[in-house]
PDB file of C-alpha atoms and ligand atoms in Angstrom:
ATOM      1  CA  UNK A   1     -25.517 -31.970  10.635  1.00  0.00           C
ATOM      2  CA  UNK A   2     -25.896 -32.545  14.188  1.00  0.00           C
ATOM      3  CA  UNK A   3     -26.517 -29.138  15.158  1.00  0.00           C
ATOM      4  CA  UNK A   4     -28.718 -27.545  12.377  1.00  0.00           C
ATOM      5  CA  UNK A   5     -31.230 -24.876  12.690  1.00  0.00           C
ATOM      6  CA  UNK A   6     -29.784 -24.659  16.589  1.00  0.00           C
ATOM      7  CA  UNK A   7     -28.816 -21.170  17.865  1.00  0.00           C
ATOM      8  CA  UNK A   8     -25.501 -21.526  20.204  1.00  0.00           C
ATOM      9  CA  UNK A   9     -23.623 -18.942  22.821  1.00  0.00           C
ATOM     10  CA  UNK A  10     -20.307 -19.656  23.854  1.00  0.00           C
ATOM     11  CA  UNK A  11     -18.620 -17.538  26.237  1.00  0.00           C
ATOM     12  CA  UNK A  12     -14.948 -17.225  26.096  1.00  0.00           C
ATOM     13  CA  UNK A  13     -15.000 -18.160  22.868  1.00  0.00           C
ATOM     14  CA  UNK A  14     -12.096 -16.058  21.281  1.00  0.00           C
ATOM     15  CA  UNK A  15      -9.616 -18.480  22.209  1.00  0.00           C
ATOM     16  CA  UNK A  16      -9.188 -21.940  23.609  1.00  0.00           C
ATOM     17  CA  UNK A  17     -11.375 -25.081  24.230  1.00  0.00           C
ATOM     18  CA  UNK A  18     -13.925 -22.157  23.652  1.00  0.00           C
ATOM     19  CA  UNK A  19     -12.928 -21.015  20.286  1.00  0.00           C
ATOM     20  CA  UNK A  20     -12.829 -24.445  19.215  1.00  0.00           C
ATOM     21  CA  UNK A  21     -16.165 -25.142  20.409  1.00  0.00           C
ATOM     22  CA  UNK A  22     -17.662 -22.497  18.770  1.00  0.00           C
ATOM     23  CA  UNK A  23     -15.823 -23.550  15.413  1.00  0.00           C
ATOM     24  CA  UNK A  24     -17.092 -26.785  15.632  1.00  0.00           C
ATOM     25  CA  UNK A  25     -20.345 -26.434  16.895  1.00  0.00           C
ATOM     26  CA  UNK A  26     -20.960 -23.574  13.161  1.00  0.00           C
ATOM     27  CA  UNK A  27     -19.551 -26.531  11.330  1.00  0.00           C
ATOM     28  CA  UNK A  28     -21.877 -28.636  13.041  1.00  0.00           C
ATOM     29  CA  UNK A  29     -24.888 -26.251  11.805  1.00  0.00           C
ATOM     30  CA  UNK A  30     -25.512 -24.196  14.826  1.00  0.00           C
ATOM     31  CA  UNK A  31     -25.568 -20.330  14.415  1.00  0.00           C
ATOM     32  CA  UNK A  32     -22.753 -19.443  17.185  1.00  0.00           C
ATOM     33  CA  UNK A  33     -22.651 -16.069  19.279  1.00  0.00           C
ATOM     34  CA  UNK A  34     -18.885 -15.520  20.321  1.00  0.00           C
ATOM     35  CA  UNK A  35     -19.179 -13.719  23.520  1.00  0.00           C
ATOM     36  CA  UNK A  36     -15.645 -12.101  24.415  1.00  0.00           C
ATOM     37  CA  UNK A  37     -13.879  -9.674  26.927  1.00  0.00           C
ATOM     38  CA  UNK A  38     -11.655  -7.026  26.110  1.00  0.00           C
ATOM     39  CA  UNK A  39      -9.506  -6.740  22.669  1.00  0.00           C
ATOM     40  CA  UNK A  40     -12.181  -7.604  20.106  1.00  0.00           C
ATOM     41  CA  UNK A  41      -9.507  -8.614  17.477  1.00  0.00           C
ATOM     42  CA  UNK A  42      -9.613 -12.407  19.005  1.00  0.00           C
ATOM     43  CA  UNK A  43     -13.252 -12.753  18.743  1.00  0.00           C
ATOM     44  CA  UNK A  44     -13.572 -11.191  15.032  1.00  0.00           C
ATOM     45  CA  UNK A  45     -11.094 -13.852  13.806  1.00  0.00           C
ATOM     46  CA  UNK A  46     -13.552 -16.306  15.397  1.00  0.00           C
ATOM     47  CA  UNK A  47     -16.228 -15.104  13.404  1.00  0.00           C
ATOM     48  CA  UNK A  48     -14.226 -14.328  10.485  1.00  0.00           C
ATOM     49  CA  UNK A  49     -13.183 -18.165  10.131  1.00  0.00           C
ATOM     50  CA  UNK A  50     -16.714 -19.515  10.829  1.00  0.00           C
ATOM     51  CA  UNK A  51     -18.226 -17.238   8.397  1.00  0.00           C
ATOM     52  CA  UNK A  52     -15.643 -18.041   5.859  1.00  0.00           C
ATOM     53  CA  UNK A  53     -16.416 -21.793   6.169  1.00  0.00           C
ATOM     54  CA  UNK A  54     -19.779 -20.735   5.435  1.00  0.00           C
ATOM     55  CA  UNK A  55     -21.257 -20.544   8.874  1.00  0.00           C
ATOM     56  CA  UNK A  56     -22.622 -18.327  10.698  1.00  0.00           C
ATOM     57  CA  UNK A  57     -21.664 -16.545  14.018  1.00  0.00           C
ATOM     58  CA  UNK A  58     -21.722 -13.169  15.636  1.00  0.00           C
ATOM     59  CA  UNK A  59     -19.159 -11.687  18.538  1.00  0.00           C
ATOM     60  CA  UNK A  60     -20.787 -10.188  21.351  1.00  0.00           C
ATOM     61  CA  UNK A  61     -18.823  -8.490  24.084  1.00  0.00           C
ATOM     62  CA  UNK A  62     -19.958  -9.092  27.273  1.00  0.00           C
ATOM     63  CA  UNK A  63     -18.439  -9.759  31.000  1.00  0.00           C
ATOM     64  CA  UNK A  64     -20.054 -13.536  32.722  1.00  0.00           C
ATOM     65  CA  UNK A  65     -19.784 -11.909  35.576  1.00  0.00           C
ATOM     66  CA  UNK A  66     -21.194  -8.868  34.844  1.00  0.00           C
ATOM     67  CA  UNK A  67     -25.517  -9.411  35.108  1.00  0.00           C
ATOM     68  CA  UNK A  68     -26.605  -5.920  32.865  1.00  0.00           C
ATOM     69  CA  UNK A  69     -24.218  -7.379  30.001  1.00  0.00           C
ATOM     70  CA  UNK A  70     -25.205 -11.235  30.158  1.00  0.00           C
ATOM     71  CA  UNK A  71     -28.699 -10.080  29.558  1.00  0.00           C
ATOM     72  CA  UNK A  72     -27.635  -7.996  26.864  1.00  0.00           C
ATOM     73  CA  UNK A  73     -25.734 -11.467  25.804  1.00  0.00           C
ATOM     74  CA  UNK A  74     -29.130 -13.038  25.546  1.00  0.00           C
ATOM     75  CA  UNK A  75     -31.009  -9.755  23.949  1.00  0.00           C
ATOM     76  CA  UNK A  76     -28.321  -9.695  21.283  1.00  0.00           C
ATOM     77  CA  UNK A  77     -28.373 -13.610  20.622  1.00  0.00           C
ATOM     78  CA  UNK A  78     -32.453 -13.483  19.955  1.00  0.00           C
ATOM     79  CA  UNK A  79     -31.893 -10.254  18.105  1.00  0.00           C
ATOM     80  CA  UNK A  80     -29.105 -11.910  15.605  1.00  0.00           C
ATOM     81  CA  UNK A  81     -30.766 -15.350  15.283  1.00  0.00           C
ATOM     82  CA  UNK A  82     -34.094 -15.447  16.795  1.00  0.00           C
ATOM     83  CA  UNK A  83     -33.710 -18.033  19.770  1.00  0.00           C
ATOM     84  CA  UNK A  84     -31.304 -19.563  21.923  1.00  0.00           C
ATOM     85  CA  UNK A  85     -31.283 -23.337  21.851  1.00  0.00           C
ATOM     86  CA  UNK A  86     -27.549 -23.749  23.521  1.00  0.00           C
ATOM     87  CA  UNK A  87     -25.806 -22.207  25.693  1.00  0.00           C
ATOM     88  CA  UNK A  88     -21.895 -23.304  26.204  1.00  0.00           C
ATOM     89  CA  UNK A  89     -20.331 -21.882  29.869  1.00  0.00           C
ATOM     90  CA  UNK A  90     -16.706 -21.898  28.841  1.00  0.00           C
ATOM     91  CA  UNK A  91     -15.167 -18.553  30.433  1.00  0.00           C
ATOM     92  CA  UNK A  92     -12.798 -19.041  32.405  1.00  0.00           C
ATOM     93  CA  UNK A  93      -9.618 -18.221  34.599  1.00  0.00           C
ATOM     94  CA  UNK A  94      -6.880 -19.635  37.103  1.00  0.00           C
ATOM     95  CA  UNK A  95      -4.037 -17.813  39.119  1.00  0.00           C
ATOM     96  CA  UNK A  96      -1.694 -19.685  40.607  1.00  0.00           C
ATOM     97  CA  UNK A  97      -0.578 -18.845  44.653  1.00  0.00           C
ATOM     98  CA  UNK A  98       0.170 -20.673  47.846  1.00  0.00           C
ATOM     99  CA  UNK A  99      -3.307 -20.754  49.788  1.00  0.00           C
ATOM    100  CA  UNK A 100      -1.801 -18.797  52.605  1.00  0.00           C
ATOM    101  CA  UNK A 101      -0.256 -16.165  50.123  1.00  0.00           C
ATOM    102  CA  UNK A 102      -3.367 -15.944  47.915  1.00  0.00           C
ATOM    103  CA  UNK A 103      -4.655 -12.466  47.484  1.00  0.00           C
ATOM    104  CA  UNK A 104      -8.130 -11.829  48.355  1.00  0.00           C
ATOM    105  CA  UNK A 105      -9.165  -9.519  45.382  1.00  0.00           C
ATOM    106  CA  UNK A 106      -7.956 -13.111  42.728  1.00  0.00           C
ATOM    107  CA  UNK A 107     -10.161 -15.035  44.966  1.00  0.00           C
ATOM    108  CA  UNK A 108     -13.176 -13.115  44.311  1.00  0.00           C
ATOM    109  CA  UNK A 109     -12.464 -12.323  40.505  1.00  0.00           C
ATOM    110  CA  UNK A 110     -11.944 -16.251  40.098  1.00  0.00           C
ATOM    111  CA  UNK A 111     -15.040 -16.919  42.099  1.00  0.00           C
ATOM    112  CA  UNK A 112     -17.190 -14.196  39.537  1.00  0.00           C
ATOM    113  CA  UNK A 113     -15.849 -15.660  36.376  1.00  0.00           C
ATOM    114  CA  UNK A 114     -15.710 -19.187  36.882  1.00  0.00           C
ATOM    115  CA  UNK A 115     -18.958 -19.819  38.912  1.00  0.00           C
ATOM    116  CA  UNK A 116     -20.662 -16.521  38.925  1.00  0.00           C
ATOM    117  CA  UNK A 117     -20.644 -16.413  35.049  1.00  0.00           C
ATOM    118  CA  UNK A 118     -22.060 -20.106  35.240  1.00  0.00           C
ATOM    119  CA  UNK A 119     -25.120 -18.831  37.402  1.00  0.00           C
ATOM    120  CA  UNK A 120     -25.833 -15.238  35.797  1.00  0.00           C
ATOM    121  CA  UNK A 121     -25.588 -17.152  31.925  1.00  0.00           C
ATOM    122  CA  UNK A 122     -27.752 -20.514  33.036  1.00  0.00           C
ATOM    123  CA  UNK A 123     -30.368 -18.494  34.512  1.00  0.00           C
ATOM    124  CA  UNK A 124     -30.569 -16.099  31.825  1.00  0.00           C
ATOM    125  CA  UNK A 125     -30.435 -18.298  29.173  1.00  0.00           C
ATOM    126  CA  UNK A 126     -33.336 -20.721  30.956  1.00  0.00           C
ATOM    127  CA  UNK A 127     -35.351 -18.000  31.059  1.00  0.00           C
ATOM    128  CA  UNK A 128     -35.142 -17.562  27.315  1.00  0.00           C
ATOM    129  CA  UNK A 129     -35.685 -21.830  27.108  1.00  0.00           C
ATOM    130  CA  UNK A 130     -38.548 -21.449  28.967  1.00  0.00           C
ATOM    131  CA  UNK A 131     -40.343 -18.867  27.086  1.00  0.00           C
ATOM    132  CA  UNK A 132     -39.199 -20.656  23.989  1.00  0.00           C
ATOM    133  CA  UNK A 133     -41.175 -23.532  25.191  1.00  0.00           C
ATOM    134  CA  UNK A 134     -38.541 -26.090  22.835  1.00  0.00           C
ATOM    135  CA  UNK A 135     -36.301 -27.030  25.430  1.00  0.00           C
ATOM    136  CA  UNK A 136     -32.704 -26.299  25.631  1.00  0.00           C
ATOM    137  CA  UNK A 137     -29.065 -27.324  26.185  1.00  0.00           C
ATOM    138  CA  UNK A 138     -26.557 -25.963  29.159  1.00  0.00           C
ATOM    139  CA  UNK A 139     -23.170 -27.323  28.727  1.00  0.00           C
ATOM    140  CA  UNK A 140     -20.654 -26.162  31.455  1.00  0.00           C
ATOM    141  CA  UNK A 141     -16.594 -26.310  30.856  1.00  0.00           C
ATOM    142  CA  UNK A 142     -15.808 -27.123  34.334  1.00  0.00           C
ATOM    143  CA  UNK A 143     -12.662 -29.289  34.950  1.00  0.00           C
ATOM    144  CA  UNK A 144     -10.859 -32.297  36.709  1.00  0.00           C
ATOM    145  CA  UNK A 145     -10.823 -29.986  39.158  1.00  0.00           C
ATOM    146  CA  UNK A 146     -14.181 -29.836  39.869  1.00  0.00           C
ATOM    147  CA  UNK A 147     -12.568 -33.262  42.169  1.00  0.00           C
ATOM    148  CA  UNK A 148      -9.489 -33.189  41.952  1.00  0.00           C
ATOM    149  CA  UNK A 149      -7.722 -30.614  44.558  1.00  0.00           C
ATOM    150  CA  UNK A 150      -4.694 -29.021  42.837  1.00  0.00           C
ATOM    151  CA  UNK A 151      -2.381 -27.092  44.963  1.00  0.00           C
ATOM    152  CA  UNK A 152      -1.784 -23.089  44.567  1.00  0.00           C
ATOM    153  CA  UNK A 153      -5.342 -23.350  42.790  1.00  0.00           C
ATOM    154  CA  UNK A 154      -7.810 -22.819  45.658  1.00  0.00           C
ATOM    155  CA  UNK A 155     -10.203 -20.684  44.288  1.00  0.00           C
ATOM    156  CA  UNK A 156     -10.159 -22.195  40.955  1.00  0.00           C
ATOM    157  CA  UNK A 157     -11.450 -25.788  42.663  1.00  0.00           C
ATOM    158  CA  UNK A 158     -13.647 -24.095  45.159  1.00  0.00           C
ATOM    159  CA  UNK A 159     -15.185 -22.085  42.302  1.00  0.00           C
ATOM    160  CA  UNK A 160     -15.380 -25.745  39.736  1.00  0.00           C
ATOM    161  CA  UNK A 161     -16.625 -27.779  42.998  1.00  0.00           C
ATOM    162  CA  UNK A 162     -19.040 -24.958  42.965  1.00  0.00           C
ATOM    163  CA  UNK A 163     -19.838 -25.918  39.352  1.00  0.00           C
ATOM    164  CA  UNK A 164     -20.626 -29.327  40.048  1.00  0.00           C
ATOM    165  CA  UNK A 165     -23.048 -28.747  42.475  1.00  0.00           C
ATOM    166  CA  UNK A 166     -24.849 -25.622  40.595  1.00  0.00           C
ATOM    167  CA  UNK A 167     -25.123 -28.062  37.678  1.00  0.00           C
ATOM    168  CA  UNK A 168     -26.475 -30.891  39.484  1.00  0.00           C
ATOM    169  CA  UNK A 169     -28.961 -28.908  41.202  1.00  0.00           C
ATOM    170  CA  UNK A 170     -30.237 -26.893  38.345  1.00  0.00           C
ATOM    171  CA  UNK A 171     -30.355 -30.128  36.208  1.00  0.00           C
ATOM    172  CA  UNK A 172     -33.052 -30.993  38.290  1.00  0.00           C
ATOM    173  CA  UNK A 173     -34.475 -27.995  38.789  1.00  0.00           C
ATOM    174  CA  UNK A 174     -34.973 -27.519  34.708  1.00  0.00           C
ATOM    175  CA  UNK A 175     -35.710 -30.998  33.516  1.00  0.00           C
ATOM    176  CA  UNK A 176     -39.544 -30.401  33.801  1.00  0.00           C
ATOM    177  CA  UNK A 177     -38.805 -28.117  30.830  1.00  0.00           C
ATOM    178  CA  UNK A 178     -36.612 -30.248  28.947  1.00  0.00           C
ATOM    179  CA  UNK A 179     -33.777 -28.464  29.187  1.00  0.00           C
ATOM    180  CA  UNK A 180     -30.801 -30.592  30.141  1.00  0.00           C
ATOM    181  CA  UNK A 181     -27.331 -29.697  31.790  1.00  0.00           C
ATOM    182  CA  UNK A 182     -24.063 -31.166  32.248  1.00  0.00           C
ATOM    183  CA  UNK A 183     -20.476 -30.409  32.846  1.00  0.00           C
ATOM    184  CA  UNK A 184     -17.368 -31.367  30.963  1.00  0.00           C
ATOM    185  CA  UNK A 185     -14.354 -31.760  33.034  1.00  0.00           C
ATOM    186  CA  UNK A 186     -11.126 -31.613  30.998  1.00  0.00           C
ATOM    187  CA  UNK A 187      -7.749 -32.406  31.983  1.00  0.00           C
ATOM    188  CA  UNK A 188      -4.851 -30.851  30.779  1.00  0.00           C
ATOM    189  CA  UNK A 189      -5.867 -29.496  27.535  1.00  0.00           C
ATOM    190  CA  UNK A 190      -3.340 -27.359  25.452  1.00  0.00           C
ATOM    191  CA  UNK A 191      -4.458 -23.920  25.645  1.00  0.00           C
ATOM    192  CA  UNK A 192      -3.251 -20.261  26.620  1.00  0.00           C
ATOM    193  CA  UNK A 193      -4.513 -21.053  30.265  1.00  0.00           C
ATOM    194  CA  UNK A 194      -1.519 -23.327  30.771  1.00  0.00           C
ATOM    195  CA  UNK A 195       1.117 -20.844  29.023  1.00  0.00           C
ATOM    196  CA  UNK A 196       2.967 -21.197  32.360  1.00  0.00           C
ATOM    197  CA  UNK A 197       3.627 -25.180  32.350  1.00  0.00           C
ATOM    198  CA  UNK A 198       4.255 -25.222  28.591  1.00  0.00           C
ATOM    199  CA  UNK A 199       7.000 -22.666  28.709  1.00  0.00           C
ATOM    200  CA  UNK A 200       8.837 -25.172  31.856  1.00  0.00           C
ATOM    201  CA  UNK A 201      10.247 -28.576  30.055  1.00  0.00           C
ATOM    202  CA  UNK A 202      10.344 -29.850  33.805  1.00  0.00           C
ATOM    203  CA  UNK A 203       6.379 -29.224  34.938  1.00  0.00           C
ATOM    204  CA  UNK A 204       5.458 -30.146  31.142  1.00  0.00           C
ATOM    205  CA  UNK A 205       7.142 -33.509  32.312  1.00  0.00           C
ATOM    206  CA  UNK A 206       5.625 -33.811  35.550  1.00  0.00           C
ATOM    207  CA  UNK A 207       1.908 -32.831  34.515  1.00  0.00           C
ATOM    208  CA  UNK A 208       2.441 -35.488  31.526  1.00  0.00           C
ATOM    209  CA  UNK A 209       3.371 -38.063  34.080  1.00  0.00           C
ATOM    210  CA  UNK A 210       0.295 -37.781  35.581  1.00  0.00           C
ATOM    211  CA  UNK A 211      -1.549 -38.428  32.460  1.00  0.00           C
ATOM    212  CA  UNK A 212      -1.867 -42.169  32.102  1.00  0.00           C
ATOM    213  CA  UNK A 213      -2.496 -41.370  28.078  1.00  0.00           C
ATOM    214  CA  UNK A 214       0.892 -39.018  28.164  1.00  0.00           C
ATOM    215  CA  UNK A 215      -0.139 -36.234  26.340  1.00  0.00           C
ATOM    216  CA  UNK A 216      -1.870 -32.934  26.263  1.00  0.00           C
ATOM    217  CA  UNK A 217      -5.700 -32.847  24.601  1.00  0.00           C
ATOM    218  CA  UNK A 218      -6.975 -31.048  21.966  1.00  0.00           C
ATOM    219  CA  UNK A 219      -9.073 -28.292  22.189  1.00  0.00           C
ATOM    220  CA  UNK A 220     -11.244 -30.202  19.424  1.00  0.00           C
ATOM    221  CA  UNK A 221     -11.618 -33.074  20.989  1.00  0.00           C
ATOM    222  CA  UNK A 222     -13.769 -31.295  23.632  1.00  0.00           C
ATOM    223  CA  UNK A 223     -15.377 -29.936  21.274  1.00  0.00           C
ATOM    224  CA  UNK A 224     -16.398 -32.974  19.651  1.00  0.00           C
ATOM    225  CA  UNK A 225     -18.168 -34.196  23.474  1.00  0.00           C
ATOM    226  CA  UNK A 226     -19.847 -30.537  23.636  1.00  0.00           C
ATOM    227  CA  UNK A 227     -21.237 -31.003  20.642  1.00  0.00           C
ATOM    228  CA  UNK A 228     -23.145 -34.426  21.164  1.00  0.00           C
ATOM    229  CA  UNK A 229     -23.747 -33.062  24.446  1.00  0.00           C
ATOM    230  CA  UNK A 230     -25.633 -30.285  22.914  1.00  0.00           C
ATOM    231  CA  UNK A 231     -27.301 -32.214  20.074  1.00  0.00           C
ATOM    232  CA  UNK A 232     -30.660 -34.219  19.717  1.00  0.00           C
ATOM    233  CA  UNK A 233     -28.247 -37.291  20.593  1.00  0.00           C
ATOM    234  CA  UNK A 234     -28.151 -36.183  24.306  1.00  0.00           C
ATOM    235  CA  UNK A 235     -31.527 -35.634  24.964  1.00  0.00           C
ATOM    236  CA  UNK A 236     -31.616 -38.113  27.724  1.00  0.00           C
ATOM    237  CA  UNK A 237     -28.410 -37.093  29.711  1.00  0.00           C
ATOM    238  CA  UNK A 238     -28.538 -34.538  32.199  1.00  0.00           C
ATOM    239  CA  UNK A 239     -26.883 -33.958  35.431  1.00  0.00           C
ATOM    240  CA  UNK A 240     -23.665 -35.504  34.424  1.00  0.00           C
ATOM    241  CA  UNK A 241     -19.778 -34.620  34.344  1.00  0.00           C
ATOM    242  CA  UNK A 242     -17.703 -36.256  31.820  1.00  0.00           C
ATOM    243  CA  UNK A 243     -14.525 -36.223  32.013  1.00  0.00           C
ATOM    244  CA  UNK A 244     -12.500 -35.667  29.140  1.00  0.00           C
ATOM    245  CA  UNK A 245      -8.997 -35.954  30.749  1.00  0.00           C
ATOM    246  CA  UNK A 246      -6.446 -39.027  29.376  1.00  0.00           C
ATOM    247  CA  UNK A 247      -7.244 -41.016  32.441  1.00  0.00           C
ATOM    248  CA  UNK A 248      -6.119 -38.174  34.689  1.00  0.00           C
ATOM    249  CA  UNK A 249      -8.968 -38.513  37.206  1.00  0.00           C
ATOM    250  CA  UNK A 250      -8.095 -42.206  37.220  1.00  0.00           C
ATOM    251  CA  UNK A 251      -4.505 -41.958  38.051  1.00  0.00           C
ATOM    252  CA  UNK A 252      -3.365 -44.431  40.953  1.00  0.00           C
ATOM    253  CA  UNK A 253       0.420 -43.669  41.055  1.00  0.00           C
ATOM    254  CA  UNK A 254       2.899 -46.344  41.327  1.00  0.00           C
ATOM    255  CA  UNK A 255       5.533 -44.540  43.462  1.00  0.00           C
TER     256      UNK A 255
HETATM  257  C1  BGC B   1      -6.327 -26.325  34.599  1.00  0.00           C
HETATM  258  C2  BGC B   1      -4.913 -26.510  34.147  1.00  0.00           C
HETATM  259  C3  BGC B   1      -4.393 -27.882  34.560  1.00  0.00           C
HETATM  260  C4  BGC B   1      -5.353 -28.955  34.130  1.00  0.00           C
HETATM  261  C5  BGC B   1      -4.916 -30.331  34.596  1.00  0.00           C
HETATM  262  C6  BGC B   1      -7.166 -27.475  34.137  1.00  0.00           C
HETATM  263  O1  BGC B   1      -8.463 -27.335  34.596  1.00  0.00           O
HETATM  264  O2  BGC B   1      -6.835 -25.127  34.054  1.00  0.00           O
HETATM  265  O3  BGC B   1      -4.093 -25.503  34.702  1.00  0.00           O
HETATM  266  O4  BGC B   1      -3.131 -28.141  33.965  1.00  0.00           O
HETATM  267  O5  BGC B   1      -6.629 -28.681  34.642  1.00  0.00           O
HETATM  268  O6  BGC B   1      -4.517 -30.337  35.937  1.00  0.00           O
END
């Protein structure tokens, strides 16, 4: 298994490309911390289906954006399973507004979860790679976005742009330890976050149109890149975003 022996956190991981992640990555081997906000009902299905599978995983609640609780993220983790070898930056959020309409208080609780998160997790988790002394694998869920403006989503690009250029620089910064870390950008992926276009025939259409392979993703089919990303295979790739995204970056239009 491509992930044996490996200790994993995934935040966000009670639903989405996050909860698939974390399914795959147990079924790959790893021992998986579910990190989760809010209802805990989510996150103990999570676990409950891992564990059922005969994995093993562990739900931790604790706010990205929140420092006090993503050290407690890491405490727990070593506590649980004895190390951290992975850590998956998944959580995250969007709100939809015209720029000039867009409230200031969504602006800053996009910026703390999406980037924020990203910064407080990485550097708390290095730390714990670096004491380890074995290396270590950051794998950020960034998006399309992180290039790709998309109107009434300001904050959400500004905060995935952000993403790219944390990651890059922190590649860097961590290689000497051997601890490597890249982004995935997905496009369209079907998941809660796009409840909004999948309940609208007519932006369903439009957003598929501008998918040169027509169709939504799979949450598992991230989680199949996250995992080689994360294993032994990928020792040698850091400071990369791969898109994951039917062609979506590519799109030229024809119109
Ligand atoms: C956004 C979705 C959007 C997709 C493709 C994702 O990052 O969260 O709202 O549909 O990118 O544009």
């Amino acid at each position: 298994m491509q992930l044996e022996g490996k200790v994993a956190i995934v935040t966000g991981a009670a639903s989405g490309i996050g909860k698939a992640i974390a399914i795959a990555m147990a079924a790959a081997g790893a021992s998986v911390v579910v990190d989760y906000v809010g209802d805990s009902t989510p996150a103990s299905s999570v676990v409950q289906q891992i564990t059922t599978a005969g994995g093993k995983a562990l739900a931790v609640q604790a706010d990205v954006s929140n420092p006090e609780q993503v050290n407690q993220l890491i405490q727990q983790t070593v506590a649980g399973f004895g190390q951290l070898d992975i850590l998956v930056n998944n959580a995250g959020l969007e709100y939809k507004h015209p720029f000039t309409e867009f409230p200031f208080e969504l602006w800053q609780k996009v910026l703390a979860v999406d980037l924020t998160g990203p910064f407080l997790c990485a550097q708390a988790a290095a730390r714990q790679m670096i004491q380890q002394q074995r290396g270590g694998r950051i794998v950020n869920i960034s998006s399309v976005h992180e290039d790709l403006p998309m109107v009434t989503n300001a904050p959400y690009c500004a905060a995935k742009g952000g993403l790219r250029m944390l990651m890059r620089t922190i590649a860097v910064e961590l290689a000497p330890h051997q601890i490597t870390v890249n982004n995935i950008a997905p496009g369209a992926i079907y998941t809660p976050i796009d409840a909004d276009v999948q309940a609208n025939a007519a932006m369903e259409k439009q957003l598929m149109a501008e998918i040169p392979l027509g169709r939504w993703g799979k949450p598992e089919e991230v989680a199949g890149l996250a995992i080689f990303l994360a294993s032994d295979a990928a020792a040698y790739c850091t400071g990369g975003t791969y898109f994951i995204d039917g062609g979506m970056i590519r799109q030229a239009g024809s119109l």
